[in-house]
Amino acid sequence: MRRILAGGTLVTPEGLRRGDLALEGEKIVGLAARIEPAPGDEVEDVSGCWVFPGFIDAHTHLQCWTGMDWTADSFETGTRAAACGGTTTIVDYATADRGVTMDEALAEWQARAASGAGCTANYGFHMAIAEWGEDSPAQMRRMREAGVSSFKTYLAYDHLRLTDAETLRCLEVARDLDAVVCVHCENGDVVNELQRRVLGEGITGPEGHPLSRPAEAEADAVSRLLYLAQVAGARVNVVHLSTELGLLAVRAARERGQRGVYVETCPQYLTLDDTRYLECGDDGFAGAKYVMSPPLRKPADVRALREAVLAGEVDSVATDHCSFNLHGQKDRGRGDFTKIPNGGPGIEHRPAVMATTFEGQLGPEGLCRLLAEGPARTFGLWPERGRLAVGAAADVCVWDSTARWTISAATQHQAVDYTPWEGFEAHGRAHLVYVGGELVARDGEPCGPTPGRYVAR
């Protein structure tokens, strides 16, 4: 039996075309102006809708212990929420903490993804490396053989970061493996010192968080990373870029001819600014909702990043979804902002926020590049995913651009008690979402199937 999506506007690598799309099993089997249904075929009229390849969120932290607490979303709830928003594949960060091998970390994350009632969206893994040893290159090779084609290192957080020399060695191994290294770019020493100073000045609430992590700390780390990558000849992805200064460091690298420099940013850095830390709410602590790293920035940074998105300087938009409840988790940091669990939710609402805030600017092809094609190309999912083509995976998002609805924690599927976009009037919604050819969500609600599986890259 085929599923035929009839009469939509197909967003293909070659451009927009009106026509039908046929799915059979786990593959796309037809694109044509008209596909005649055979007996037993199931036909959905999607006229008036955009038909996208399933969206890809290449930066998530599900079912993750951060050193402070477990994230609120499991793989079960997180992939369900992702699919309800139109995302059909996530790439999550497995982490080899100090004293843990990459093999052990990958097995642990595979077990977490397999727990519960199953995953609605597909999932892959990056491997975060928190320490470097003689066996690290061999471990990285084994990860590559297991379908992990991207790694992560940190330039901040004492329990996670590598030295510059260790980072250089990691980049060199990644170069030889044709892998990408994703890097959290903040100067950890500067952040540690400024946290101490800000607390010493008696600033203990959420507003202290951005004061301790200035734009210069990000830009310094971005520049340092890119020079290290140039020495190694490695491909790198600057994750969650949040500042104009960091963007200028990326431009400088590209202008000097450096290749293999990818940039990711997130919806929060394109829509929200640091005034959010002053929110009080019912209990005076609502600003804690926005404690994430890097922090929300100045309006000028938001403008600069939005301009970079429109200019094609950003390769992908991901979420850095790392959800903690405001009540019972984030509010444990009262009296010391450094103890507020660090991270925010977004896995469900990324497509709607992007489509709405860039309405009339990006268009469907621009959205497809940032939410599907870009991450697929960067992280080894292309050409199986990220495009509509015969033979590609039957991961599809049918998008109704005429839908109007309001984002609210009361109706979301993320297992967390708030959303940064509470009350946001969204223009457009995922009407039908298919994973592996199965209908998993309709108009923002799950349909029940959990066909999500591990995707080797």
XYZ file of C-alpha atoms in Angstrom:
457
model
C 0.000 0.000 0.000
C 1.190 3.469 -0.863
C 0.379 6.675 0.959
C -0.164 9.415 -1.600
C 0.013 13.047 -0.518
C -1.913 14.756 -3.273
C -1.948 18.306 -4.570
C 0.584 19.955 -2.278
C 3.543 22.196 -3.040
C 6.634 20.014 -2.811
C 9.767 21.662 -1.399
C 12.516 19.856 -3.326
C 16.265 20.508 -3.774
C 15.469 21.636 -7.326
C 12.841 24.119 -6.199
C 9.114 24.304 -5.538
C 6.727 22.193 -7.594
C 3.033 21.441 -7.365
C 2.315 17.739 -7.336
C 1.884 14.455 -5.531
C 4.251 12.511 -3.310
C 4.018 8.739 -2.788
C 5.361 6.858 0.234
C 5.701 3.093 0.439
C 7.308 1.310 3.320
C 10.107 3.507 4.636
C 10.912 5.203 1.315
C 9.619 7.898 -0.992
C 8.653 6.058 -4.173
C 7.187 8.780 -6.371
C 7.093 12.511 -7.101
C 4.965 13.618 -10.022
C 2.450 16.191 -11.112
C -0.146 13.452 -10.680
C 0.171 9.968 -9.177
C -2.779 7.747 -10.023
C -3.821 5.783 -6.926
C -4.047 2.012 -7.225
C -6.566 -0.107 -5.318
C -5.648 -0.063 -1.642
C -3.622 3.150 -1.783
C -4.339 5.740 0.881
C -4.726 9.291 -0.426
C -4.433 12.484 1.644
C -5.468 15.747 0.029
C -2.759 18.236 1.025
C -3.629 20.987 -1.420
C -2.724 24.396 -0.090
C 0.067 22.926 2.073
C 3.837 22.909 1.817
C 5.311 19.406 1.740
C 8.736 19.389 3.386
C 11.224 16.640 4.091
C 10.955 15.858 7.786
C 12.740 18.483 9.873
C 15.977 17.596 11.677
C 16.972 18.931 15.098
C 20.694 18.244 15.405
C 21.158 19.546 18.961
C 19.160 17.963 21.782
C 19.770 16.708 25.313
C 17.105 14.143 26.193
C 17.029 11.938 29.288
C 20.310 13.473 30.353
C 21.987 13.882 33.728
C 23.705 17.277 33.723
C 25.509 17.042 37.045
C 22.637 18.877 38.730
C 19.524 16.973 37.719
C 17.894 14.827 35.040
C 16.334 16.700 32.166
C 12.552 16.737 32.216
C 12.134 15.130 28.790
C 12.889 11.485 28.132
C 13.504 10.107 24.659
C 9.866 9.003 24.664
C 8.400 12.425 25.493
C 11.029 14.445 23.633
C 10.725 12.627 20.318
C 6.933 12.688 20.598
C 6.990 16.463 21.092
C 9.481 16.844 18.248
C 7.244 14.932 15.864
C 4.184 16.957 16.854
C 6.061 20.047 15.690
C 7.265 18.519 12.406
C 10.688 17.181 13.384
C 11.271 13.586 12.300
C 14.934 13.108 13.284
C 16.962 14.372 16.231
C 20.684 14.087 16.872
C 21.240 13.906 20.627
C 24.444 14.408 22.590
C 25.691 11.245 24.199
C 28.410 12.189 26.678
C 31.490 10.249 27.719
C 31.989 11.781 31.159
C 35.372 11.540 32.804
C 36.091 7.939 33.681
C 33.589 6.685 31.086
C 34.607 5.365 27.675
C 32.848 6.460 24.512
C 31.750 2.855 23.974
C 30.097 2.809 27.397
C 28.461 6.180 26.792
C 27.042 5.130 23.431
C 25.640 1.921 24.937
C 24.072 3.923 27.766
C 22.403 6.414 25.409
C 21.173 3.604 23.176
C 19.609 2.010 26.250
C 17.966 5.275 27.263
C 16.493 5.727 23.782
C 15.175 2.152 23.861
C 13.508 2.590 27.253
C 9.917 3.666 27.755
C 7.235 3.196 25.131
C 9.523 3.964 22.192
C 10.582 6.938 20.108
C 8.236 8.726 17.753
C 11.019 10.440 15.796
C 14.285 8.917 14.616
C 17.444 9.570 16.588
C 21.189 9.652 16.068
C 24.023 10.604 18.394
C 26.949 12.950 18.590
C 29.614 11.836 21.073
C 30.746 14.443 23.593
C 34.295 13.923 24.867
C 35.033 15.144 28.411
C 38.579 13.793 28.763
C 41.415 12.841 26.465
C 43.662 9.807 26.804
C 45.912 7.549 24.796
C 42.966 5.387 23.753
C 40.745 8.309 22.680
C 41.650 8.103 18.960
C 40.791 4.378 18.904
C 37.527 5.075 20.696
C 36.661 7.761 18.140
C 37.334 5.294 15.325
C 34.959 2.804 16.939
C 32.313 5.510 17.232
C 32.700 6.269 13.531
C 32.184 2.581 12.748
C 29.036 2.619 14.912
C 27.505 5.425 12.860
C 28.550 8.391 15.002
C 30.088 10.854 12.554
C 30.236 13.907 14.810
C 31.830 14.652 18.153
C 31.586 17.432 20.701
C 34.077 19.207 22.889
C 33.686 22.069 25.351
C 35.741 25.176 25.993
C 33.782 25.845 29.207
C 32.547 23.816 32.216
C 35.375 22.431 34.334
C 33.988 18.878 34.350
C 33.664 18.766 30.565
C 36.265 20.921 28.877
C 39.460 19.809 27.196
C 42.665 21.804 27.049
C 43.559 23.510 23.790
C 46.211 20.854 23.133
C 43.663 18.068 23.698
C 41.144 19.878 21.507
C 43.757 20.084 18.750
C 44.421 16.337 18.957
C 40.692 15.626 18.862
C 40.312 17.835 15.787
C 43.148 16.023 14.039
C 41.578 12.615 14.669
C 38.206 13.920 13.478
C 39.876 15.214 10.304
C 41.284 11.771 9.575
C 37.865 10.186 10.238
C 36.051 12.742 8.046
C 33.997 13.652 11.114
C 32.675 16.991 12.338
C 33.512 18.399 15.774
C 30.784 20.460 17.435
C 32.129 22.861 20.042
C 30.578 24.779 22.923
C 32.369 28.111 22.608
C 32.743 30.058 25.836
C 35.967 30.935 27.649
C 35.530 28.788 30.759
C 38.151 30.577 32.858
C 36.522 33.947 32.203
C 33.062 32.582 33.016
C 34.297 31.070 36.298
C 35.921 34.337 37.355
C 32.924 36.476 36.421
C 30.507 34.161 38.198
C 32.580 34.611 41.343
C 32.603 38.387 40.929
C 28.902 38.748 40.155
C 27.913 36.654 43.163
C 30.381 38.649 45.257
C 28.523 41.813 44.293
C 25.347 40.322 45.755
C 23.695 39.621 42.389
C 22.252 36.164 42.971
C 19.114 36.057 40.807
C 18.725 34.996 37.166
C 19.866 38.426 35.965
C 23.357 37.476 37.138
C 23.567 34.700 34.560
C 24.117 36.878 31.443
C 26.398 39.218 33.385
C 28.757 36.313 34.056
C 28.827 35.084 30.453
C 29.489 38.157 28.283
C 29.566 38.180 24.508
C 33.362 38.548 24.607
C 33.673 35.144 26.324
C 31.866 33.533 23.394
C 33.742 35.444 20.709
C 37.130 34.630 22.244
C 36.296 30.923 22.262
C 34.866 30.948 18.727
C 38.009 32.613 17.408
C 40.275 30.220 19.311
C 38.355 27.185 18.067
C 38.507 28.307 14.451
C 42.246 28.885 14.573
C 42.716 25.425 16.121
C 40.526 23.943 13.403
C 42.589 25.737 10.767
C 45.793 24.261 12.213
C 44.217 20.774 12.226
C 42.446 21.092 8.882
C 39.264 19.874 10.543
C 35.583 20.582 9.999
C 33.846 22.232 12.945
C 30.330 23.260 13.862
C 30.001 26.297 16.128
C 26.980 25.316 18.180
C 24.317 27.696 19.497
C 25.978 30.885 18.248
C 24.414 33.733 20.216
C 26.361 36.975 19.635
C 27.331 39.413 16.935
C 30.928 39.270 18.195
C 30.967 35.503 17.731
C 29.513 35.945 14.261
C 32.308 38.380 13.401
C 34.859 35.715 14.384
C 33.149 33.251 12.040
C 33.177 35.807 9.233
C 36.876 36.447 9.782
C 37.631 32.729 9.399
C 35.565 32.429 6.258
C 37.074 35.593 4.794
C 40.578 34.202 5.232
C 39.497 31.190 3.183
C 38.962 28.656 5.942
C 36.735 25.805 4.807
C 34.585 23.458 6.842
C 33.227 26.125 9.209
C 29.566 25.466 10.028
C 27.317 27.650 12.146
C 24.291 26.674 14.177
C 22.039 29.004 16.089
C 18.763 28.486 17.941
C 15.287 30.051 17.906
C 15.817 31.579 21.362
C 18.760 33.642 20.096
C 16.709 34.827 17.126
C 13.618 35.885 19.072
C 14.358 36.586 22.763
C 16.737 38.978 24.533
C 18.274 39.405 27.962
C 15.411 41.486 29.367
C 13.695 38.132 29.959
C 15.927 37.546 32.980
C 14.061 40.356 34.748
C 10.710 38.549 34.584
C 9.220 38.025 38.034
C 6.103 35.897 37.588
C 4.022 34.771 40.530
C 6.983 33.941 42.730
C 9.583 36.456 41.566
C 11.744 33.806 39.904
C 10.321 33.491 36.389
C 13.577 34.748 34.879
C 15.091 31.363 35.725
C 13.205 29.919 32.731
C 15.785 31.537 30.466
C 18.924 30.359 32.272
C 20.680 28.501 29.473
C 24.210 28.695 28.134
C 25.016 30.730 26.259
C 22.480 33.157 27.735
C 19.975 35.285 25.868
C 21.718 38.334 24.481
C 21.158 42.004 23.636
C 18.608 43.107 21.018
C 21.527 44.080 18.761
C 22.762 40.478 18.831
C 19.293 39.215 17.936
C 19.196 41.582 14.963
C 22.668 40.592 13.790
C 21.912 36.875 13.932
C 18.606 37.308 12.122
C 20.409 39.224 9.380
C 22.983 36.412 9.191
C 20.208 33.839 8.822
C 18.704 35.781 5.937
C 22.127 36.245 4.342
C 22.754 32.495 4.315
C 25.595 32.626 6.859
C 23.903 30.151 9.227
C 23.916 26.490 8.214
C 21.274 25.142 10.597
C 18.849 26.125 13.318
C 18.625 23.637 16.186
C 17.137 23.908 19.663
C 19.707 22.849 22.269
C 16.591 21.391 23.913
C 17.595 20.723 27.519
C 14.399 20.993 29.531
C 14.021 21.483 33.272
C 10.850 22.334 35.134
C 10.723 25.817 36.620
C 9.078 24.435 39.739
C 11.015 21.711 41.479
C 14.166 21.995 39.358
C 15.167 25.491 38.273
C 13.839 27.066 41.455
C 16.456 25.142 43.442
C 18.810 27.895 42.331
C 17.184 30.608 44.411
C 19.941 32.595 46.027
C 22.626 31.452 43.576
C 22.066 31.670 39.810
C 24.957 29.254 39.179
C 22.866 26.507 40.764
C 19.906 26.968 38.391
C 19.842 23.922 36.063
C 21.105 25.176 32.747
C 18.929 24.725 29.681
C 15.558 25.361 28.089
C 12.894 23.597 26.004
C 12.204 24.115 22.314
C 12.087 20.765 20.506
C 8.363 21.047 19.769
C 8.077 24.672 18.691
C 11.202 25.337 16.606
C 9.493 25.062 13.176
C 6.525 27.228 14.164
C 8.683 29.911 15.778
C 10.963 30.051 12.753
C 8.123 30.056 10.212
C 6.303 32.817 12.081
C 9.144 35.164 12.971
C 10.646 34.926 9.478
C 7.290 35.020 7.696
C 7.661 36.762 4.351
C 11.459 36.664 4.609
C 12.720 33.086 4.390
C 9.997 31.316 2.456
C 9.610 27.525 2.347
C 12.963 26.918 0.646
C 14.792 28.931 3.289
C 13.034 27.095 6.092
C 13.888 23.775 4.457
C 17.554 24.722 4.209
C 17.824 25.641 7.888
C 15.574 22.977 9.419
C 16.216 19.975 7.158
C 18.775 20.203 4.363
C 21.444 22.109 6.304
C 21.641 19.750 9.280
C 21.351 16.721 6.976
C 24.340 17.856 4.908
C 26.418 18.890 7.922
C 25.892 15.714 9.914
C 25.974 12.920 7.362
C 22.229 12.369 6.986
C 22.154 13.552 3.362
C 20.958 12.354 0.855
C 18.774 9.832 2.688
C 17.248 12.581 4.801
C 16.731 16.298 4.413
C 15.261 16.141 0.901
C 12.217 14.980 -1.020
C 13.416 12.550 -3.698
C 12.665 9.035 -4.867
C 14.646 6.668 -2.689
C 14.950 9.074 0.245
C 13.510 8.205 3.645
C 9.739 8.542 3.999
C 10.140 11.220 6.669
C 7.812 14.029 5.662
C 6.219 17.109 7.204
C 3.100 18.517 5.547
C 2.924 22.136 6.668
C -0.294 24.172 6.784
C 0.869 27.778 6.547
C -2.689 29.070 7.078
C -3.069 27.520 10.548
C -3.217 29.964 13.442
C -2.665 28.816 17.013
C -1.128 29.888 20.302
C 1.909 28.253 21.881
C 1.218 27.353 25.491
C 2.643 25.063 28.135
C -0.910 23.925 28.825
C -1.192 22.271 25.420
C 2.401 21.306 24.597
C 3.756 17.748 24.571
C 7.174 18.598 25.970
C 7.266 17.179 29.510
C 8.125 20.501 31.122
C 6.026 23.087 32.944
C 6.742 26.123 30.762
C 7.700 27.288 27.283
C 9.813 30.376 26.534
C 7.204 31.294 23.901
C 4.114 31.281 26.113
C 1.312 33.154 24.330
C 3.187 33.309 21.018
C 0.744 33.524 18.090
C 2.064 30.998 15.597
C 1.442 31.237 11.860
C 1.653 27.748 10.425
C 1.618 24.248 11.871
C 2.678 20.723 11.038
C -0.524 19.256 9.606
C 0.684 15.701 8.890
C 3.999 14.195 10.008
C 5.337 10.878 8.727
C 8.288 8.947 10.146
C 9.393 5.941 8.137
C 6.157 6.195 6.165
C 3.937 6.047 9.264
C 1.644 8.901 10.247
C 2.823 9.912 13.723
C 1.203 13.326 14.243
C -1.733 15.308 12.913
C -2.288 19.006 13.598
C 0.095 19.052 16.529
C -1.247 15.929 18.224
C 0.408 12.499 18.334
C -1.272 9.622 16.512
C 0.257 6.825 18.593
C 2.855 4.975 16.482
C 6.469 5.056 17.633
C 8.481 4.054 14.555
C 11.539 6.098 15.476
C 14.798 4.179 15.227
C 18.539 4.706 15.469
C 20.006 6.364 12.403
C 23.650 5.617 11.720
C 25.483 8.435 9.957
